[in-house]
CSV table of C-alpha atoms in Angstrom, one decimal:
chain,number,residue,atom,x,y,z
A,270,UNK,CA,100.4,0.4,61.9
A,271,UNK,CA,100.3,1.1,57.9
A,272,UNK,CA,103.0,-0.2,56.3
A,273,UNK,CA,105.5,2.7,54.9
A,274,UNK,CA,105.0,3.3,51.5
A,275,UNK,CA,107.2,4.8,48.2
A,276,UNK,CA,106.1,8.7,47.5
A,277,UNK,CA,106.7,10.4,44.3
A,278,UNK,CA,107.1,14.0,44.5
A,279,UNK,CA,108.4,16.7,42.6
A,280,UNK,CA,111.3,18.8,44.6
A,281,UNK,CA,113.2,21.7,43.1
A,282,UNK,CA,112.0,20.7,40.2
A,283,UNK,CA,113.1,16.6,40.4
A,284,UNK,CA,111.3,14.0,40.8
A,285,UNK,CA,112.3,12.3,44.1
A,286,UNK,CA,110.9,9.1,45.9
A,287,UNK,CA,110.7,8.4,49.4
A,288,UNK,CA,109.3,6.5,52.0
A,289,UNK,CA,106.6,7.6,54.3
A,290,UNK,CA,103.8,6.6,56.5
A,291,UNK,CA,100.7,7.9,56.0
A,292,UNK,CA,101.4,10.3,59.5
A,293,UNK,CA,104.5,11.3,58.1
A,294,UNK,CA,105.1,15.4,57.7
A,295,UNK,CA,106.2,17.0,55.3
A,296,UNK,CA,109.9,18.7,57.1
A,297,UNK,CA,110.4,15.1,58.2
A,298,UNK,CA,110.4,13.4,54.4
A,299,UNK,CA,112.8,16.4,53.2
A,300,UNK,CA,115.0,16.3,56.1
A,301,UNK,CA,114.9,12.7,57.1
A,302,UNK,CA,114.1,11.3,54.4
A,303,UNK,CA,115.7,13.5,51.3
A,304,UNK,CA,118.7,14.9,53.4
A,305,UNK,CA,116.9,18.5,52.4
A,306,UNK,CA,118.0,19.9,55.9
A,307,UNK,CA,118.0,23.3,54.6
A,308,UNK,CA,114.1,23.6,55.9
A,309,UNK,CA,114.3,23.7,59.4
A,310,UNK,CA,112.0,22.4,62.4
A,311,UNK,CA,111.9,25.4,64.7
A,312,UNK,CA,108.4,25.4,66.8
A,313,UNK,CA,106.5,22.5,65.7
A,314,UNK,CA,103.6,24.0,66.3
A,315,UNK,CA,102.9,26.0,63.1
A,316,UNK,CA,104.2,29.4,64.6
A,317,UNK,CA,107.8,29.8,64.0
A,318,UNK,CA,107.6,29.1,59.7
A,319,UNK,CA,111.8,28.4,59.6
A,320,UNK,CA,110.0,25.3,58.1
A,321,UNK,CA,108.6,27.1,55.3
A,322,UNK,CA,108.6,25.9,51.7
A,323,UNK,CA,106.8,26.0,48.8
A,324,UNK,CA,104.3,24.2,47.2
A,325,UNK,CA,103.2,25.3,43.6
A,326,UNK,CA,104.7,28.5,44.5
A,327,UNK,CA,102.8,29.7,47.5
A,328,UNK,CA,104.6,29.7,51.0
A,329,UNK,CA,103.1,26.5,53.5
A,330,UNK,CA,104.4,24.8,57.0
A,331,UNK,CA,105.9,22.0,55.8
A,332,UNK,CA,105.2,21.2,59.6
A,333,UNK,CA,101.8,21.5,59.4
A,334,UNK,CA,101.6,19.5,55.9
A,335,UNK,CA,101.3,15.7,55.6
A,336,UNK,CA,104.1,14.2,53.3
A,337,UNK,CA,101.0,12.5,51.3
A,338,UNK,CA,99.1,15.9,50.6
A,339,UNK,CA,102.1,17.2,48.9
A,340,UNK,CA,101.7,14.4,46.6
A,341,UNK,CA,101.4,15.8,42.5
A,342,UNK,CA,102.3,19.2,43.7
A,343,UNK,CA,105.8,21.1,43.3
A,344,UNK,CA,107.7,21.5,46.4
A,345,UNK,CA,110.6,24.1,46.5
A,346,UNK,CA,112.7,24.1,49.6
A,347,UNK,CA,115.7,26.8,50.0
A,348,UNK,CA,118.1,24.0,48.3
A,349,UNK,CA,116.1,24.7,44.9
A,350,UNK,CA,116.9,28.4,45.0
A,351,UNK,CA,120.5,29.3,43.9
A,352,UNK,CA,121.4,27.8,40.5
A,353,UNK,CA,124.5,27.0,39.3
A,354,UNK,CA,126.7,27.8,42.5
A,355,UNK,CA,125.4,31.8,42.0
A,356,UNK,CA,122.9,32.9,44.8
A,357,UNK,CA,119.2,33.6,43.7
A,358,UNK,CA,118.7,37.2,44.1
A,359,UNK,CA,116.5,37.1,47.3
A,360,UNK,CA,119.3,35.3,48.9
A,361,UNK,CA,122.0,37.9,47.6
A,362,UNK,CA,119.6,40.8,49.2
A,363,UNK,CA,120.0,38.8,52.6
A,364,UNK,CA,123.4,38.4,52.5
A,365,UNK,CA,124.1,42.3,51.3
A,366,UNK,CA,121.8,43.7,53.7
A,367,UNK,CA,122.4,41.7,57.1
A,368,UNK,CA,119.2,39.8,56.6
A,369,UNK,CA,120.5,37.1,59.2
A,370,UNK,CA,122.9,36.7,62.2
A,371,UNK,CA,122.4,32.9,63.1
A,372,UNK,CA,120.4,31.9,59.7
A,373,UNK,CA,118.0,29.8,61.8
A,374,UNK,CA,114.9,31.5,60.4
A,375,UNK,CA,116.3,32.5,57.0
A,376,UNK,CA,115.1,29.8,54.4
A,377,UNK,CA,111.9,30.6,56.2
A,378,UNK,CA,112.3,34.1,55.4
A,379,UNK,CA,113.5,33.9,51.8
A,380,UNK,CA,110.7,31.5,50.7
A,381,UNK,CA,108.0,33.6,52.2
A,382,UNK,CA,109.4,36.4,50.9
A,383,UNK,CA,109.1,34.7,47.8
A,384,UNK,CA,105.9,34.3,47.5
A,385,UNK,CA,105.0,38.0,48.5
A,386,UNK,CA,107.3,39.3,45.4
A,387,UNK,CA,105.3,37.0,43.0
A,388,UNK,CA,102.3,38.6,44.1
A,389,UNK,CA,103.6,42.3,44.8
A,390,UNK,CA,106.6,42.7,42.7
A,391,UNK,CA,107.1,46.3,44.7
A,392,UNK,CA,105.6,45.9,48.4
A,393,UNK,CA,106.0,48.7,50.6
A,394,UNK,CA,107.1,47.8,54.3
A,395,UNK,CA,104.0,47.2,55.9
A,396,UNK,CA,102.8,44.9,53.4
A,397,UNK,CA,106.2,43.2,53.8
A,398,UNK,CA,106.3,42.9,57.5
A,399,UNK,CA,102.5,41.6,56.7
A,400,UNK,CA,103.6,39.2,55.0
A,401,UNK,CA,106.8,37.9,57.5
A,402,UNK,CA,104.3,37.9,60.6
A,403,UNK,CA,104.6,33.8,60.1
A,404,UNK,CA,108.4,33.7,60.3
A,405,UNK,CA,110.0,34.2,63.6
A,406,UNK,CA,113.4,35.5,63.7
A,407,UNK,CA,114.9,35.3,67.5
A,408,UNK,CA,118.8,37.0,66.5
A,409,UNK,CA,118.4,40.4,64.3
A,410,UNK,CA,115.0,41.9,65.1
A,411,UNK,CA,113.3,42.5,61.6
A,412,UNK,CA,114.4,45.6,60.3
A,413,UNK,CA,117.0,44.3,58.6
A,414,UNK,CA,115.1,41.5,56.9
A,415,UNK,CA,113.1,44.2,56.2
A,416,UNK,CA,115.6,45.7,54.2
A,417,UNK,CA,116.2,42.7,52.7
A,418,UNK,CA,113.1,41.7,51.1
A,419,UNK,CA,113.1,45.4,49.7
A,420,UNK,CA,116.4,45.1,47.9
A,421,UNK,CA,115.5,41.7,46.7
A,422,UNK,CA,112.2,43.4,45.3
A,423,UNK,CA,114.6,46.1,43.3
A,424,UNK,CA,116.5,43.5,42.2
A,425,UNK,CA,114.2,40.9,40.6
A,426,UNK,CA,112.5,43.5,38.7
A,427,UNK,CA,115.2,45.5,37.6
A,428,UNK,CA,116.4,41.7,36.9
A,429,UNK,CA,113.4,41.6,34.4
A,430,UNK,CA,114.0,44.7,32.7
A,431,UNK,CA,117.0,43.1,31.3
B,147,UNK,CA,96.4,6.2,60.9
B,148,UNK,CA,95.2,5.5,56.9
B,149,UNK,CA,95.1,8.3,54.4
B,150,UNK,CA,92.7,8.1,51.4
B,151,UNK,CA,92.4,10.0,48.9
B,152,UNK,CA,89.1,9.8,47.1
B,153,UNK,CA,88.5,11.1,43.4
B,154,UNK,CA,85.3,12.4,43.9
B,155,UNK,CA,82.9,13.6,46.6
B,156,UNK,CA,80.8,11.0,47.0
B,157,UNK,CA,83.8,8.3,47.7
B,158,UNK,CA,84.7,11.0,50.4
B,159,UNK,CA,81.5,10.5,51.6
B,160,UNK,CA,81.6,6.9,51.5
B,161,UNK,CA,85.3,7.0,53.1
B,162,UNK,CA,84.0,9.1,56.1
B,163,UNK,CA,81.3,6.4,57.6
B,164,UNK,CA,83.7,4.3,58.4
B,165,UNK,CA,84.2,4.6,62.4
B,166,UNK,CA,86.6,7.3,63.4
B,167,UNK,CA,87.3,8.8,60.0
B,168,UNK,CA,88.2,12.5,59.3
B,169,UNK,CA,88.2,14.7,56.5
B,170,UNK,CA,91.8,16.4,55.9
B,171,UNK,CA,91.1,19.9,54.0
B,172,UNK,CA,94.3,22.6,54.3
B,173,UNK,CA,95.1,20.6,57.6
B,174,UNK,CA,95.8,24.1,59.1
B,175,UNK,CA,93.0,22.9,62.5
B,176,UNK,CA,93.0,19.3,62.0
B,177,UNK,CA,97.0,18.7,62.2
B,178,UNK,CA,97.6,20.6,65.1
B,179,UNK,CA,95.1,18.8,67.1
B,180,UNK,CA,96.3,15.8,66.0
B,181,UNK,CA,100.0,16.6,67.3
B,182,UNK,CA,98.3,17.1,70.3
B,183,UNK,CA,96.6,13.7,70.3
B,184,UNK,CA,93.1,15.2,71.2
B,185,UNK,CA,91.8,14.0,67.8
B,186,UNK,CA,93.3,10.6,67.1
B,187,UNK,CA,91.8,9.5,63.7
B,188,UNK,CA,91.8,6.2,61.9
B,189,UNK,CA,91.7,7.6,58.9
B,190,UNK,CA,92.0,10.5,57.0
B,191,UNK,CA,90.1,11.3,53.9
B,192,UNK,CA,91.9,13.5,52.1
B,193,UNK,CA,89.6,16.0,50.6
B,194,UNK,CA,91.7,18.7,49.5
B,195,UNK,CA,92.2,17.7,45.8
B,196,UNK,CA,88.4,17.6,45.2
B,197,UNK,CA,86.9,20.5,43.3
B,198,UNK,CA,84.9,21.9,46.5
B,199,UNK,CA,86.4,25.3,46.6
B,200,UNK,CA,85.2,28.9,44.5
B,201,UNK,CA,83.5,32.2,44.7
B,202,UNK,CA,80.3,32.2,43.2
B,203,UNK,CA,77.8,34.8,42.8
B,204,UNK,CA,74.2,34.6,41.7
B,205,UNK,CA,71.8,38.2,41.9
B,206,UNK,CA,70.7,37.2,45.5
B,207,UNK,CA,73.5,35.1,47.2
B,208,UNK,CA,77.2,34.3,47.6
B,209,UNK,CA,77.8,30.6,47.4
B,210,UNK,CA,81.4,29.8,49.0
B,211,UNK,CA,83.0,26.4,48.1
B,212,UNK,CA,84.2,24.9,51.4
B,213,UNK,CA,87.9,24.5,50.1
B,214,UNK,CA,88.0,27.9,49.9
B,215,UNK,CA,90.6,29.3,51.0
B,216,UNK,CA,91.9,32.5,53.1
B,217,UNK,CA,93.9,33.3,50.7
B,218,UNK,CA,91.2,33.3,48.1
B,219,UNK,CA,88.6,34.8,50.1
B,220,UNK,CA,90.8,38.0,51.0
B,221,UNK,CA,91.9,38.7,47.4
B,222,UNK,CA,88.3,37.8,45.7
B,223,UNK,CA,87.0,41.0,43.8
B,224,UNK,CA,83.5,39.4,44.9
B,225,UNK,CA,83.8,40.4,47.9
B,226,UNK,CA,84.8,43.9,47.7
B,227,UNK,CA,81.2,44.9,47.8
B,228,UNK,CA,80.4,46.5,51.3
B,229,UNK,CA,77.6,43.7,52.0
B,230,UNK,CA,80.7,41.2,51.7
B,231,UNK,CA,83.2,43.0,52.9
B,232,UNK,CA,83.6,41.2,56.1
B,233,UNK,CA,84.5,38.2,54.8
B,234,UNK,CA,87.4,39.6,52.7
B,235,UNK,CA,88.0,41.5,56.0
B,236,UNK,CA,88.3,38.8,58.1
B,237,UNK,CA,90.0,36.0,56.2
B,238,UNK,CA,93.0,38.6,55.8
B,239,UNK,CA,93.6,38.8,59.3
B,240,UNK,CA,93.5,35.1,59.8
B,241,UNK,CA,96.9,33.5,60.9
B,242,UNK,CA,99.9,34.6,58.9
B,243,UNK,CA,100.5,34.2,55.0
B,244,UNK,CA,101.0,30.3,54.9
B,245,UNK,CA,98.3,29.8,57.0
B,246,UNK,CA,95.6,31.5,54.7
B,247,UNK,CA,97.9,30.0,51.4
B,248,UNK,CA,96.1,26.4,53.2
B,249,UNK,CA,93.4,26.7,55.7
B,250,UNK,CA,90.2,26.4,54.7
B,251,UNK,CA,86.2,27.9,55.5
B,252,UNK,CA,85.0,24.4,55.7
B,253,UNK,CA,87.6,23.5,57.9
B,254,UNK,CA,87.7,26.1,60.2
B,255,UNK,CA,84.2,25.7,61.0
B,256,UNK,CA,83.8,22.4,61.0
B,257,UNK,CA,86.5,23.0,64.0
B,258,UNK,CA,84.7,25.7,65.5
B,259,UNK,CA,87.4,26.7,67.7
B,260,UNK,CA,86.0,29.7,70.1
B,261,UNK,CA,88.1,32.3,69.4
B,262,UNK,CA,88.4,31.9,66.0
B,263,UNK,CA,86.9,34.8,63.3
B,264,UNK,CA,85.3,33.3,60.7
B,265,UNK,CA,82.3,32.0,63.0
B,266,UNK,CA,80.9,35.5,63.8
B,267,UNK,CA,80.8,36.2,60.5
B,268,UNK,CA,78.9,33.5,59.0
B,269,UNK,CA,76.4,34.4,62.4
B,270,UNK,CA,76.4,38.1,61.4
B,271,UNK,CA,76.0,37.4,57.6
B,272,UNK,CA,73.2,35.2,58.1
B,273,UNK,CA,74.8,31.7,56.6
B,274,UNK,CA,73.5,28.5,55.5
B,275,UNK,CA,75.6,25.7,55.8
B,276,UNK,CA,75.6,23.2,53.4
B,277,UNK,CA,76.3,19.0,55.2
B,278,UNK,CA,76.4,16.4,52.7
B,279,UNK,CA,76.8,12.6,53.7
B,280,UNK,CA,76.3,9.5,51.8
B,281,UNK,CA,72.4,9.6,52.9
B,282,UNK,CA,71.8,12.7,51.5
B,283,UNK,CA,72.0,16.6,52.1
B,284,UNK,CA,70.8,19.1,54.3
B,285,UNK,CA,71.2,23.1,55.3
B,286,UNK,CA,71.6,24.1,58.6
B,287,UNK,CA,71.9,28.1,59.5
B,288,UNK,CA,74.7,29.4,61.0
B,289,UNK,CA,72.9,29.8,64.1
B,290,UNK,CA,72.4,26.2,64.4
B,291,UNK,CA,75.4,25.6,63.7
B,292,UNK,CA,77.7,26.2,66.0
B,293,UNK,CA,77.1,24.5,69.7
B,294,UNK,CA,79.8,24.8,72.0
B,295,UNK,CA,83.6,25.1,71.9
B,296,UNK,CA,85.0,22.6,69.1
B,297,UNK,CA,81.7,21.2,68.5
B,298,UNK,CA,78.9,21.7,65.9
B,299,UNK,CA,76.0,20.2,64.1
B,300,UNK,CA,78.2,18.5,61.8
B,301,UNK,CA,78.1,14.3,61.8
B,302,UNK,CA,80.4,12.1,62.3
B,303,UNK,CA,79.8,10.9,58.8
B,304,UNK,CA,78.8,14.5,57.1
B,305,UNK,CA,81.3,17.0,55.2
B,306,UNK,CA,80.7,20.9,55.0
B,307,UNK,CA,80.9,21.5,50.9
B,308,UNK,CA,79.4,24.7,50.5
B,309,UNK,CA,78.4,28.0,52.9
B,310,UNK,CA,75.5,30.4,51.4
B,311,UNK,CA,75.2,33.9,51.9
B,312,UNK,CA,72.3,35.9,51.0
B,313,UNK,CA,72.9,39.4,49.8
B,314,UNK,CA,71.3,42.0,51.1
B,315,UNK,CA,71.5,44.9,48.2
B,316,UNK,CA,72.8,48.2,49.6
B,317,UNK,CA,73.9,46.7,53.1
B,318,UNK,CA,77.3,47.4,54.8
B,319,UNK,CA,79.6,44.5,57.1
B,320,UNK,CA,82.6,44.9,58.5
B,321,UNK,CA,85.0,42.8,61.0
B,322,UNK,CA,87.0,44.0,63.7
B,323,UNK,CA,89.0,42.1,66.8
B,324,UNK,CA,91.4,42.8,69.2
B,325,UNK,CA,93.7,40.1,69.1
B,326,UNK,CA,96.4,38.0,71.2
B,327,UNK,CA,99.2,39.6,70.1
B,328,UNK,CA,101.0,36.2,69.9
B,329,UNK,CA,98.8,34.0,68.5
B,330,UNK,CA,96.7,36.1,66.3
B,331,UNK,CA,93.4,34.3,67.6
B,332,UNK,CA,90.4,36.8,68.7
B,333,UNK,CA,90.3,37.9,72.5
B,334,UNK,CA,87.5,40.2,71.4
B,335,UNK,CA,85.9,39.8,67.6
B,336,UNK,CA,83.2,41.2,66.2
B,337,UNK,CA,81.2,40.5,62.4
B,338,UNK,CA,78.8,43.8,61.9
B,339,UNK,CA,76.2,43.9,59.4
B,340,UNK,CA,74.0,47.1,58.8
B,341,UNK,CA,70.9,47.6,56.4
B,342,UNK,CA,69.5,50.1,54.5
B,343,UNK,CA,66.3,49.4,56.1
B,344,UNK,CA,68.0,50.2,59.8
B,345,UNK,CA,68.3,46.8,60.9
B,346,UNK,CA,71.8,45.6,62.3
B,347,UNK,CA,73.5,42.8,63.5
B,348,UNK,CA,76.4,41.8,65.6
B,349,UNK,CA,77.9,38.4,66.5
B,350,UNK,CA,81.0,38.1,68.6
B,351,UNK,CA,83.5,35.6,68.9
B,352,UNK,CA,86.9,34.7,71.4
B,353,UNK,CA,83.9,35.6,73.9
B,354,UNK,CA,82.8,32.1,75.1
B,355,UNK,CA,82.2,28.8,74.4
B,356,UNK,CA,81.4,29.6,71.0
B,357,UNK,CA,80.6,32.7,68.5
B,358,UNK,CA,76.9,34.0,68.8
B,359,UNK,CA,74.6,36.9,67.8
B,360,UNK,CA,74.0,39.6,69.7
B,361,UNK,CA,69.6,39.6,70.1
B,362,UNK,CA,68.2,42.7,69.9
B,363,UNK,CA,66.0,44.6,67.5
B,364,UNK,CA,67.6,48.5,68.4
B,365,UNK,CA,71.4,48.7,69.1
B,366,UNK,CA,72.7,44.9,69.8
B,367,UNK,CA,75.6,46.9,71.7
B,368,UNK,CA,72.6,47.1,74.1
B,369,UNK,CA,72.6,43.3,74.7
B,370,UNK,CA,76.1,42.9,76.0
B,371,UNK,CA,75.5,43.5,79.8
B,372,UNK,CA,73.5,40.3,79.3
B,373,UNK,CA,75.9,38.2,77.1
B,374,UNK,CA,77.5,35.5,78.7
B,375,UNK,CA,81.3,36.1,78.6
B,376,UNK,CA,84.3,33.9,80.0
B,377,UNK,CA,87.5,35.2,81.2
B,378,UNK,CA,91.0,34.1,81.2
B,379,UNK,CA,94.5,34.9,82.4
B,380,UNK,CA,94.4,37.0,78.9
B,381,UNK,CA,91.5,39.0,79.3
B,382,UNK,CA,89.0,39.0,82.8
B,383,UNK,CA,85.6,38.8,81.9
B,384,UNK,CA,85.0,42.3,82.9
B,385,UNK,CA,87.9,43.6,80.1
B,386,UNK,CA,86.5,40.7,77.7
B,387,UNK,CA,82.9,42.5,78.0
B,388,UNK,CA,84.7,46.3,77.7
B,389,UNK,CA,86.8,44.8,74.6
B,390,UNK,CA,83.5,43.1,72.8
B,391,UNK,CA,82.0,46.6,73.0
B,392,UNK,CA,84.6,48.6,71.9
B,393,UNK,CA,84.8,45.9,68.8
B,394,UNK,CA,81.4,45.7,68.3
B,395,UNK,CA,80.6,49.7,68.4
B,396,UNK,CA,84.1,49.7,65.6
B,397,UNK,CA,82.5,47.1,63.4
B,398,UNK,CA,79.1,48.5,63.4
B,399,UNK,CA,80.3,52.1,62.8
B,400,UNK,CA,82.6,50.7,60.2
B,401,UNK,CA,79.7,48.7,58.1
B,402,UNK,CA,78.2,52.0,58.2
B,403,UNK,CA,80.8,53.7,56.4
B,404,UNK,CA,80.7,50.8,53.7
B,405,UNK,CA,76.8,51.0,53.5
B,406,UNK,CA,77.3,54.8,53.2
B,407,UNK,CA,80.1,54.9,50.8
B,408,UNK,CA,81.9,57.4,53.1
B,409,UNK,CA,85.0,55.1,54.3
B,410,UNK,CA,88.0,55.6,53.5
């Protein structure tokens, strides 16, 4: 077997090290080997996306993503979002809107929905629930994610208006 | 399991002769299989760094880097022209969002899963497929290409870099599938290409053991009582055959509309 080795990577915008084997995926060096349990293993099987993070700002599987190919890029997980104790907007949204019963599927949610509003700063609903088909949520039925990615839309450009 | 990860292409190369060796593109294929254990590599060389992706268009052909993403493909302006459409078309309904922010066209051929899109359209389109190993290089069509389920021309020891598509001025394309509503994947998908000159093809996929052209020089709706079609506990073969039609006639009628500038 190859031996473990140290990996540099950048996470919520630290450099962290950790120890991996080549096989080693991605969810399992956060949570395992970081203590980043905030990205969850739901499926396994690349379906589910309640492991999605981020890596140079676009939504992967950290499931389906070797620890070693993230290697040089920047990982965001949902730990890197609020700053300073106050809630990133997109998290406000889900709170304020009922974006989440159990909040199984919700860092999933709020990282893909993150890269969506970089890329459509004001998406109508079926581009959003385009964009969620990778995140399962099993509790609320979508509508009120729905809702929530909308508000969090309003926000984070009325946010740059300011 | 090793993981390399070479600097340039022809250390790939070099990295993939060695016995059992894979190339790792997105990973979006390859991982999955190998959670599964049916591919158990000894190493993987890690491609995906190498500069092997891009859109580039010359006056008479599309040359698509294999790294290219879904992603990329769907939001290329390149490919907004009706005799490309279908591969902007296609790539968009591929997976979900982090899916197509990874997976690759070299990768998902070089799989060559049955159902999955991208196959027919390479068939329909009229690809070459570029294989480079540490020997040397050579182009295969798309026809050639593709052999049975999960297998393919490619080598043991050759990488995909590069797919070519030849433009046809004026034509139309479209793709259209039915999908399983779960997993996304093609029960019934067809690539349709139609010229000024009349001529028109269609290549289905999710029908069989892998994608393939419809032959015929009229309608290739025509051939499909004669295609060889499986079925499943999703679709019978007699629905499957119903389904490829009703794609087929949707994707031919839609390539139209491009070619004609009356869609939309």
């Amino acid at each position: 077997m190859p031996a473990a080795r140290q990996l540099e990577l950048v996470i919520n915008g630290e450099r962290r090290s950790v120890e991996v084997e080549p096989r080693t995926l991605l969810v399992h060096a956060l949570r395992d080997g970081l203590g980043l349990t905030g990205t969850h293993v739901g499926c396994d099987t690349s379906q589910c996306g309640a492991c999605t993070v981020l890596l140079d700002g676009r939504a992967v599987k950290s499931c389906t993503m070797l620890a070693v190919q993230a290697e040089g890029a920047e990982v965001t997980t949902i730990e890197g979002f609020a700053r300073n104790d106050e809630l990133h907007p997109i998290q406000r949204a889900f709170v304020e809107h009922h974006g989440l019963q159990c909040g199984f599927c919700t860092p999933g949610m709020i990282l893909t929905a993150s890269d969506l509003l970089t890329r459509a700063p004001d998406p109508d609903d079926a581009t959003i629930r385009r964009a969620l088909r990778g995140n399962f949520c099993r509790c609320t039925g979508y509508q009120s994610i729905v809702d929530s990615v909308r508000a969090a839309a309003t926000a984070l450009r009325e946010g740059e208006a300011a | 399991m090793e993981h390399v990860r070479p600097s340039t292409l022809d250390e790939a190369l070099e990295g993939l002769a060695a016995p059992d060796a894979k190339a790792l593109a997105g990973g979006q294929s390859l991982l999955p299989v190998m959670k599964l254990r049916i591919v158990r590599p000894s190493v993987l060389v890690d491609i995906g760094r190498l500069e092997l992706g891009g859109v580039h268009m010359s006056e008479n052909e599309l040359r698509l880097g294999a790294l290219t993403t879904w992603d990329e493909l769907e939001s290329a302006q390149e490919l907004e022209r009706p005799a490309l459409a279908a591969l902007a078309e296609c790539a968009s309904g591929i997976g979900d969002l982090q899916v197509r922010n990874r997976g690759t066209l070299g990768g998902s051929l070089a799989h060559a899963d049955p159902a999955s899109d991208m196959p027919a359209v390479v068939l329909a389109l009229g690809a070459q497929i570029v294989l480079r190993a540490a020997t040397g290089e050579r182009t295969v069509s798309a026809e050639e290409f593709f052999l049975g389920p999960f297998t393919t021309a490619l080598g043991p020891a050759e990488l995909i870099t590069e797919v070519v598509f030849p433009l046809v001025e004026g034509s139309g394309s479209a793709y259209v599938k039915v999908e399983h509503p779960a997993s996304g994947f093609a029960l019934a998908g067809a690539a349709a290409v139609v010229r000024p000159d009349g001529g028109q093809s269609v290549a289905l996929t999710g029908m069989g053991g892998q994608a393939f052209l419809l032959a015929s020089d009229a309608n290739p709706v025509d051939a499909l009582p004669d295609a060889e079609i499986y079925g499943d506990r999703f679709a019978p073969v007699e629905y499957r055959r119903h389904l490829a039609g009703v794609v087929a006639r949707r994707a031919l009628d839609r390539a139209r509309e491009r070619m004609e500038g009356t869609d939309e």
